[in-house]
Amino acid sequence: MALLTPEDLANMTNALVENDRLITELTNYSLDGLCRKIYGTAPNNEKVAIIPITAGNGIIGSFSESLLFTVQHFGMDGFITENTDVAGYYEAVMKGADIILMADDLAYIAHNLKNSKIAHNQICTGRIYAEILCNAKDYADDKDVLVIGLGKVGTPAVETFLKEKQNVYVFDVDSNRVDEVVSEYPVSKYDPTDSKTPNSFFKIFEATPCADTISKDVLKQNSLVSTPGIPCGISDELIEKYSIRVVLEPLGIGTLSMLYAVFD
Ligand code: NAD
Ligand code: 2YG
Ligand code: MG
């Protein structure tokens, strides 16, 4: 898994606020309002403990602080434990935590200790970035969506689009993965040589660890790109040329989705 860097998180607070504003403009729902709609849950004064984890590649500068910003920005009570790892877990419970947030190199989870619900960042990130496209009011009549990157984030996005009755076209640089997804789900391959399927899209979801995955060929004027993938898959030049709006933020949107996934 590609790990976040402190540089990825440098502008995270502005990015979260700015993306919340864009999501509200696009969907008429604030980010927390959209999460409430999707999950049918709401916060109820839960105390959220963030535990820094040293395993593997260790602490990522600003990771815990970015989670705390997210929790507090959306009106919840949170704290970062002074201890790390198991000692941090013990501290979190002793200090009355209701929900634990913690991540090692393989998994970033939210665990609600009161109701036992657990959420995984990759699933919740795929889901919320897909729902943003599905709820974008100016794009509601067009059901075609292109999904680029069919990994741990892209696959739950595919499932979300299907649940939302979208026509899903998929692309991955790994053609075996495309074949797997096409055989497992009612989706079509993105195929620019097939005149019966669309070549360009108003709605594009991208979840890859690569830049320049979104070429001019798949864009329409005013396409909407919802992309958790880091780095951004579309160049500034194409964003400007095609007047593209891009939803992209490195950590907070997915984190809020995880919290709503474990609320009652
Ligand atoms: P993954 O490795 O499970 O999946 C990535 C997929 O992208 C793979 O199937 C791979 O074959 C495909 N791919 C790679 N290069 C490609 C290219 N040039 N064109 C098309 N497909 C390509 O990774 P993941 O866990 O799904 O994460 C995807 C990205 O999302 C990573 O950059 C990760 O850091 C990021 N991410 C962001 C957030 C967030 O909150 N913004 C949250 C989780 C993950
Ligand atoms: O506690 C810490 O500071 C570290 N142990 C956190 C490690 C997180 C590693 N995971 C990633 O970098 C991710 N790709 C998942 C983060 C979700 C948002 N991109
Ligand atoms: Mg995010």
Tab-separated table of C-alpha atoms and ligand atoms in Angstrom:
chain	number	residue	atom	x	y	z
A	1	MET	CA	0.000	0.000	0.000
A	2	ALA	CA	1.253	3.493	-0.827
A	3	LEU	CA	1.774	5.265	2.478
A	4	LEU	CA	0.868	8.875	3.148
A	5	THR	CA	3.718	11.313	3.705
A	6	PRO	CA	3.780	14.446	5.861
A	7	GLU	CA	3.926	16.409	2.566
A	8	ASP	CA	0.605	14.815	1.464
A	9	LEU	CA	-0.928	16.099	4.715
A	10	ALA	CA	0.659	19.571	4.707
A	11	ASN	CA	-2.451	21.318	3.362
A	12	MET	CA	-4.975	18.814	4.726
A	13	THR	CA	-7.023	21.211	6.881
A	14	ASN	CA	-7.622	23.654	4.011
A	15	ALA	CA	-8.303	20.785	1.625
A	16	LEU	CA	-10.949	19.331	3.930
A	17	VAL	CA	-12.729	22.668	4.379
A	18	GLU	CA	-12.511	23.463	0.653
A	19	ASN	CA	-13.747	19.998	-0.391
A	20	ASP	CA	-16.640	20.206	2.076
A	21	ARG	CA	-17.626	23.479	0.400
A	22	LEU	CA	-17.401	21.873	-3.065
A	23	ILE	CA	-19.380	18.784	-1.959
A	24	THR	CA	-22.102	21.057	-0.567
A	25	GLU	CA	-22.230	23.030	-3.827
A	26	LEU	CA	-22.389	19.815	-5.877
A	27	THR	CA	-24.845	17.779	-3.806
A	28	ASN	CA	-26.717	20.211	-1.520
A	29	TYR	CA	-25.379	18.085	1.349
A	30	SER	CA	-22.484	19.054	3.560
A	31	LEU	CA	-19.984	16.216	3.940
A	32	ASP	CA	-21.409	15.187	7.315
A	33	GLY	CA	-24.957	15.532	5.943
A	34	LEU	CA	-24.056	13.215	3.064
A	35	CYS	CA	-22.508	10.692	5.491
A	36	ARG	CA	-25.671	10.826	7.605
A	37	LYS	CA	-27.769	10.131	4.506
A	38	ILE	CA	-25.603	7.240	3.295
A	39	TYR	CA	-25.166	5.429	6.594
A	40	GLY	CA	-28.383	6.453	8.338
A	41	THR	CA	-26.361	7.182	11.486
A	42	ALA	CA	-25.482	10.271	13.531
A	43	PRO	CA	-22.965	11.219	16.192
A	44	ASN	CA	-24.164	11.035	19.787
A	45	ASN	CA	-21.424	12.647	21.886
A	46	GLU	CA	-18.967	9.830	21.254
A	47	LYS	CA	-15.426	10.379	22.491
A	48	VAL	CA	-12.911	9.489	19.765
A	49	ALA	CA	-9.402	8.345	20.730
A	50	ILE	CA	-6.624	8.492	18.141
A	51	ILE	CA	-3.765	6.104	18.881
A	52	PRO	CA	-0.400	6.716	17.157
A	53	ILE	CA	1.005	3.388	15.960
A	54	THR	CA	4.750	2.779	15.604
A	55	ALA	CA	4.612	-0.625	13.848
A	56	GLY	CA	6.126	-1.037	10.383
A	57	ASN	CA	7.142	2.299	8.897
A	58	GLY	CA	6.004	3.990	12.088
A	59	ILE	CA	4.447	7.333	12.920
A	60	ILE	CA	3.583	9.591	9.978
A	61	GLY	CA	4.055	13.250	10.899
A	62	SER	CA	0.662	15.037	11.109
A	63	PHE	CA	-1.344	11.796	10.672
A	64	SER	CA	-2.831	11.739	14.190
A	65	GLU	CA	-3.148	15.544	14.183
A	66	SER	CA	-5.067	15.412	10.872
A	67	LEU	CA	-7.475	12.866	12.364
A	68	LEU	CA	-7.985	15.061	15.427
A	69	PHE	CA	-8.643	18.074	13.195
A	70	THR	CA	-11.271	16.071	11.294
A	71	VAL	CA	-12.983	14.849	14.465
A	72	GLN	CA	-13.088	18.308	16.039
A	73	HIS	CA	-13.952	20.152	12.820
A	74	PHE	CA	-17.151	18.108	12.605
A	75	GLY	CA	-18.050	18.881	16.224
A	76	MET	CA	-16.920	15.680	17.924
A	77	ASP	CA	-14.867	15.229	21.057
A	78	GLY	CA	-11.463	13.662	20.409
A	79	PHE	CA	-7.962	13.239	21.777
A	80	ILE	CA	-4.617	11.777	20.756
A	81	THR	CA	-3.255	9.327	23.313
A	82	GLU	CA	0.063	10.232	24.896
A	83	ASN	CA	1.195	6.614	24.612
A	84	THR	CA	1.483	4.675	21.363
A	85	ASP	CA	0.419	1.170	20.388
A	86	VAL	CA	-0.872	-1.168	23.142
A	87	ALA	CA	-0.152	1.327	25.906
A	88	GLY	CA	-2.061	3.918	23.873
A	89	TYR	CA	-5.003	1.521	23.515
A	90	TYR	CA	-5.086	0.979	27.267
A	91	GLU	CA	-4.905	4.745	27.831
A	92	ALA	CA	-7.739	5.338	25.347
A	93	VAL	CA	-10.038	2.893	27.146
A	94	MET	CA	-9.104	4.191	30.596
A	95	LYS	CA	-9.888	7.751	29.451
A	96	GLY	CA	-13.375	6.723	28.354
A	97	ALA	CA	-12.992	6.452	24.585
A	98	ASP	CA	-16.079	5.277	22.720
A	99	ILE	CA	-14.399	5.032	19.308
A	100	ILE	CA	-10.787	4.132	18.490
A	101	LEU	CA	-9.028	5.381	15.340
A	102	MET	CA	-5.690	3.756	14.551
A	103	ALA	CA	-3.605	2.747	11.555
A	104	ASP	CA	-0.612	0.624	10.746
A	105	ASP	CA	0.825	0.188	7.252
A	106	LEU	CA	-1.847	-2.350	6.238
A	107	ALA	CA	-5.066	-1.114	7.796
A	108	TYR	CA	-6.598	2.097	9.069
A	109	ILE	CA	-9.671	1.315	11.183
A	110	ALA	CA	-12.391	2.883	13.287
A	111	HIS	CA	-13.747	0.653	16.059
A	112	ASN	CA	-16.744	1.613	18.148
A	113	LEU	CA	-16.213	-0.036	21.531
A	114	LYS	CA	-19.866	0.488	22.544
A	115	ASN	CA	-21.648	-1.171	19.623
A	116	SER	CA	-18.745	-3.281	18.228
A	117	LYS	CA	-19.040	-1.769	14.743
A	118	ILE	CA	-15.733	-1.644	12.874
A	119	ALA	CA	-14.880	0.226	9.670
A	120	HIS	CA	-11.974	0.051	7.216
A	121	ASN	CA	-10.603	3.179	5.571
A	122	GLN	CA	-10.318	1.732	2.068
A	123	ILE	CA	-13.953	0.585	1.987
A	124	CYS	CA	-15.339	3.783	3.527
A	125	THR	CA	-13.204	5.982	1.264
A	126	GLY	CA	-14.362	4.211	-1.883
A	127	ARG	CA	-17.939	4.489	-0.710
A	128	ILE	CA	-18.017	8.206	0.123
A	129	TYR	CA	-16.121	9.344	-2.995
A	130	ALA	CA	-18.535	7.263	-5.108
A	131	GLU	CA	-21.578	8.673	-3.297
A	132	ILE	CA	-20.366	12.215	-3.971
A	133	LEU	CA	-20.609	11.498	-7.713
A	134	CYS	CA	-23.986	9.772	-7.336
A	135	ASN	CA	-25.403	12.724	-5.373
A	136	ALA	CA	-24.056	15.501	-7.615
A	137	LYS	CA	-27.306	17.138	-8.700
A	138	ASP	CA	-26.135	18.575	-12.055
A	139	TYR	CA	-24.989	15.100	-13.100
A	140	ALA	CA	-28.046	13.150	-11.934
A	141	ASP	CA	-29.484	12.438	-15.405
A	142	ASP	CA	-26.329	10.804	-16.745
A	143	LYS	CA	-25.892	7.353	-15.210
A	144	ASP	CA	-22.555	6.521	-16.877
A	145	VAL	CA	-19.524	6.486	-14.612
A	146	LEU	CA	-15.905	5.586	-15.319
A	147	VAL	CA	-13.949	3.874	-12.516
A	148	ILE	CA	-10.156	3.957	-12.913
A	149	GLY	CA	-8.246	1.735	-10.454
A	150	LEU	CA	-9.932	-1.445	-9.217
A	151	GLY	CA	-8.058	-2.042	-5.978
A	152	LYS	CA	-9.106	-1.905	-2.338
A	153	VAL	CA	-10.657	1.552	-2.708
A	154	GLY	CA	-11.947	1.256	-6.284
A	155	THR	CA	-13.789	-2.036	-5.729
A	156	PRO	CA	-16.109	-0.779	-2.946
A	157	ALA	CA	-16.691	2.258	-5.167
A	158	VAL	CA	-17.858	-0.090	-7.952
A	159	GLU	CA	-20.231	-1.759	-5.467
A	160	THR	CA	-21.577	1.630	-4.385
A	161	PHE	CA	-22.183	2.772	-7.979
A	162	LEU	CA	-24.064	-0.457	-8.712
A	163	LYS	CA	-26.189	-0.019	-5.589
A	164	GLU	CA	-26.945	3.507	-6.845
A	165	LYS	CA	-28.041	2.091	-10.249
A	166	GLN	CA	-25.215	3.635	-12.266
A	167	ASN	CA	-23.842	2.228	-15.548
A	168	VAL	CA	-20.290	1.346	-14.540
A	169	TYR	CA	-17.322	1.258	-16.951
A	170	VAL	CA	-14.040	0.052	-15.473
A	171	PHE	CA	-10.367	0.465	-16.250
A	172	ASP	CA	-7.210	-0.742	-14.528
A	173	VAL	CA	-3.656	-0.951	-15.845
A	174	ASP	CA	-3.789	-4.594	-14.670
A	175	SER	CA	-5.955	-6.275	-17.320
A	176	ASN	CA	-6.364	-9.401	-15.139
A	177	ARG	CA	-8.001	-7.244	-12.491
A	178	VAL	CA	-10.345	-5.776	-15.103
A	179	ASP	CA	-11.326	-9.296	-16.181
A	180	GLU	CA	-11.952	-10.321	-12.555
A	181	VAL	CA	-14.168	-7.315	-11.882
A	182	VAL	CA	-16.109	-7.708	-15.133
A	183	SER	CA	-16.800	-11.354	-14.324
A	184	GLU	CA	-17.792	-10.634	-10.714
A	185	TYR	CA	-19.985	-7.543	-11.214
A	186	PRO	CA	-22.486	-6.318	-13.845
A	187	VAL	CA	-20.057	-3.723	-15.232
A	188	SER	CA	-18.425	-3.123	-18.633
A	189	LYS	CA	-14.822	-2.705	-19.651
A	190	TYR	CA	-13.841	0.784	-20.650
A	191	ASP	CA	-13.093	0.228	-24.327
A	192	PRO	CA	-12.507	3.254	-26.557
A	193	THR	CA	-12.530	0.998	-29.646
A	194	ASP	CA	-16.107	-0.152	-28.958
A	195	SER	CA	-18.550	2.291	-30.565
A	196	LYS	CA	-21.427	0.955	-28.404
A	197	THR	CA	-19.839	2.096	-25.128
A	198	PRO	CA	-19.027	5.675	-24.105
A	199	ASN	CA	-15.498	7.007	-24.552
A	200	SER	CA	-15.810	10.120	-22.413
A	201	PHE	CA	-17.669	10.676	-19.134
A	202	PHE	CA	-19.194	13.407	-17.016
A	203	LYS	CA	-18.582	11.312	-13.887
A	204	ILE	CA	-15.119	9.854	-13.226
A	205	PHE	CA	-13.887	8.049	-10.107
A	206	GLU	CA	-10.147	7.414	-9.737
A	207	ALA	CA	-8.303	5.420	-7.054
A	208	THR	CA	-4.746	4.672	-8.158
A	209	PRO	CA	-1.371	5.657	-6.684
A	210	CYS	CA	-0.324	7.207	-10.030
A	211	ALA	CA	-0.450	10.627	-11.680
A	212	ASP	CA	-1.864	11.290	-15.173
A	213	THR	CA	-4.244	8.322	-15.152
A	214	ILE	CA	-7.047	10.559	-16.465
A	215	SER	CA	-6.349	11.423	-20.104
A	216	LYS	CA	-8.096	14.017	-22.253
A	217	ASP	CA	-9.816	11.174	-24.149
A	218	VAL	CA	-12.096	10.308	-21.191
A	219	LEU	CA	-13.021	13.906	-20.366
A	220	LYS	CA	-15.983	16.025	-21.379
A	221	GLN	CA	-16.224	19.754	-20.799
A	222	ASN	CA	-17.291	20.155	-17.115
A	223	SER	CA	-16.655	16.531	-16.096
A	224	LEU	CA	-16.675	15.860	-12.359
A	225	VAL	CA	-13.733	13.858	-10.975
A	226	SER	CA	-14.004	12.270	-7.527
A	227	THR	CA	-10.592	10.887	-6.659
A	228	PRO	CA	-9.119	9.703	-3.394
A	229	GLY	CA	-6.039	8.523	-5.336
A	230	ILE	CA	-2.789	10.178	-4.308
A	231	PRO	CA	-1.185	11.866	-6.218
A	232	CYS	CA	-4.005	13.471	-8.178
A	233	GLY	CA	-4.671	11.536	-11.406
A	234	ILE	CA	-5.508	14.564	-13.540
A	235	SER	CA	-3.099	17.327	-14.538
A	236	ASP	CA	-3.698	21.002	-13.759
A	237	GLU	CA	-3.570	21.644	-17.500
A	238	LEU	CA	-6.521	19.299	-18.203
A	239	ILE	CA	-8.442	20.618	-15.186
A	240	GLU	CA	-8.225	24.104	-16.638
A	241	LYS	CA	-8.754	23.182	-20.288
A	242	TYR	CA	-11.936	21.149	-19.619
A	243	SER	CA	-13.206	23.165	-16.597
A	244	ILE	CA	-13.073	20.042	-14.437
A	245	ARG	CA	-14.179	20.030	-10.814
A	246	VAL	CA	-12.110	17.685	-8.640
A	247	VAL	CA	-12.982	16.241	-5.231
A	248	LEU	CA	-9.678	15.191	-3.632
A	249	GLU	CA	-8.419	15.329	-0.072
A	250	PRO	CA	-5.844	13.026	1.537
A	251	LEU	CA	-7.450	11.798	4.780
A	252	GLY	CA	-10.410	13.617	6.330
A	253	ILE	CA	-13.229	12.702	3.925
A	254	GLY	CA	-12.489	8.990	4.298
A	255	THR	CA	-12.122	9.380	8.055
A	256	LEU	CA	-15.535	11.032	8.429
A	257	SER	CA	-17.052	8.236	6.324
A	258	MET	CA	-15.468	5.681	8.710
A	259	LEU	CA	-16.885	7.451	11.766
A	260	TYR	CA	-20.418	7.488	10.340
A	261	ALA	CA	-19.987	3.804	9.446
A	262	VAL	CA	-19.527	2.990	13.142
A	263	PHE	CA	-22.028	5.425	14.703
A	264	ASP	CA	-25.424	4.076	15.790
B	1	NAD	P1	-4.590	-0.687	-4.459
B	1	NAD	O1	-3.140	-0.955	-4.669
B	1	NAD	O2	-5.418	-1.711	-3.754
B	1	NAD	O3	-5.294	-0.402	-5.891
B	1	NAD	C1	-4.750	0.453	-6.833
B	1	NAD	C2	-5.201	-0.023	-8.203
B	1	NAD	O4	-4.778	0.943	-9.174
B	1	NAD	C3	-4.576	-1.357	-8.617
B	1	NAD	O5	-5.576	-2.257	-9.056
B	1	NAD	C4	-3.604	-0.985	-9.731
B	1	NAD	O6	-3.447	-1.992	-10.717
B	1	NAD	C5	-4.300	0.246	-10.302
B	1	NAD	N1	-3.413	1.115	-11.046
B	1	NAD	C6	-2.129	1.467	-10.777
B	1	NAD	N2	-1.665	2.309	-11.700
B	1	NAD	C7	-2.664	2.523	-12.577
B	1	NAD	C8	-2.793	3.308	-13.748
B	1	NAD	N3	-1.770	4.034	-14.187
B	1	NAD	N4	-3.972	3.290	-14.411
B	1	NAD	C9	-4.995	2.532	-13.959
B	1	NAD	N5	-4.934	1.755	-12.860
B	1	NAD	C10	-3.789	1.769	-12.174
B	1	NAD	O7	-4.664	0.730	-3.728
B	1	NAD	P2	-5.908	1.321	-2.904
B	1	NAD	O8	-5.794	0.919	-1.482
B	1	NAD	O9	-7.154	1.030	-3.669
B	1	NAD	O10	-5.556	2.887	-2.927
B	1	NAD	C11	-5.604	3.618	-4.139
B	1	NAD	C12	-5.115	5.028	-3.896
B	1	NAD	O11	-5.994	5.694	-2.989
B	1	NAD	C13	-3.720	5.129	-3.252
B	1	NAD	O12	-3.071	6.250	-3.807
B	1	NAD	C14	-4.032	5.382	-1.778
B	1	NAD	O13	-2.982	6.042	-1.120
B	1	NAD	C15	-5.230	6.282	-1.933
B	1	NAD	N6	-6.089	6.405	-0.752
B	1	NAD	C16	-6.526	7.654	-0.453
B	1	NAD	C17	-7.399	7.841	0.594
B	1	NAD	C18	-7.931	9.238	0.871
B	1	NAD	O14	-8.560	9.456	1.911
B	1	NAD	N7	-7.728	10.189	-0.035
B	1	NAD	C19	-7.810	6.752	1.360
B	1	NAD	C20	-7.348	5.478	1.033
B	1	NAD	C21	-6.484	5.316	-0.037
B	2	2YG	O1	-0.003	6.202	13.566
B	2	2YG	C1	0.638	6.594	12.589
B	2	2YG	O2	1.073	7.778	12.490
B	2	2YG	C2	0.937	5.619	11.467
B	2	2YG	N1	1.122	4.297	11.963
B	2	2YG	C3	-0.163	5.714	10.410
B	2	2YG	C4	0.086	4.795	9.232
B	2	2YG	C5	-0.914	4.953	8.135
B	2	2YG	C6	-0.481	4.180	6.925
B	2	2YG	N2	-1.515	4.135	5.917
B	2	2YG	C7	-1.567	5.005	4.853
B	2	2YG	O3	-0.711	5.811	4.643
B	2	2YG	C8	-2.744	4.947	3.947
B	2	2YG	N3	-2.484	4.787	2.598
B	2	2YG	C9	-4.056	4.886	4.546
B	2	2YG	C10	-4.416	6.229	5.080
B	2	2YG	C11	-5.740	6.640	4.593
B	2	2YG	C12	-5.837	7.860	3.771
B	2	2YG	N4	-5.046	7.985	2.628
B	3	MG	MG	-10.024	11.071	2.419
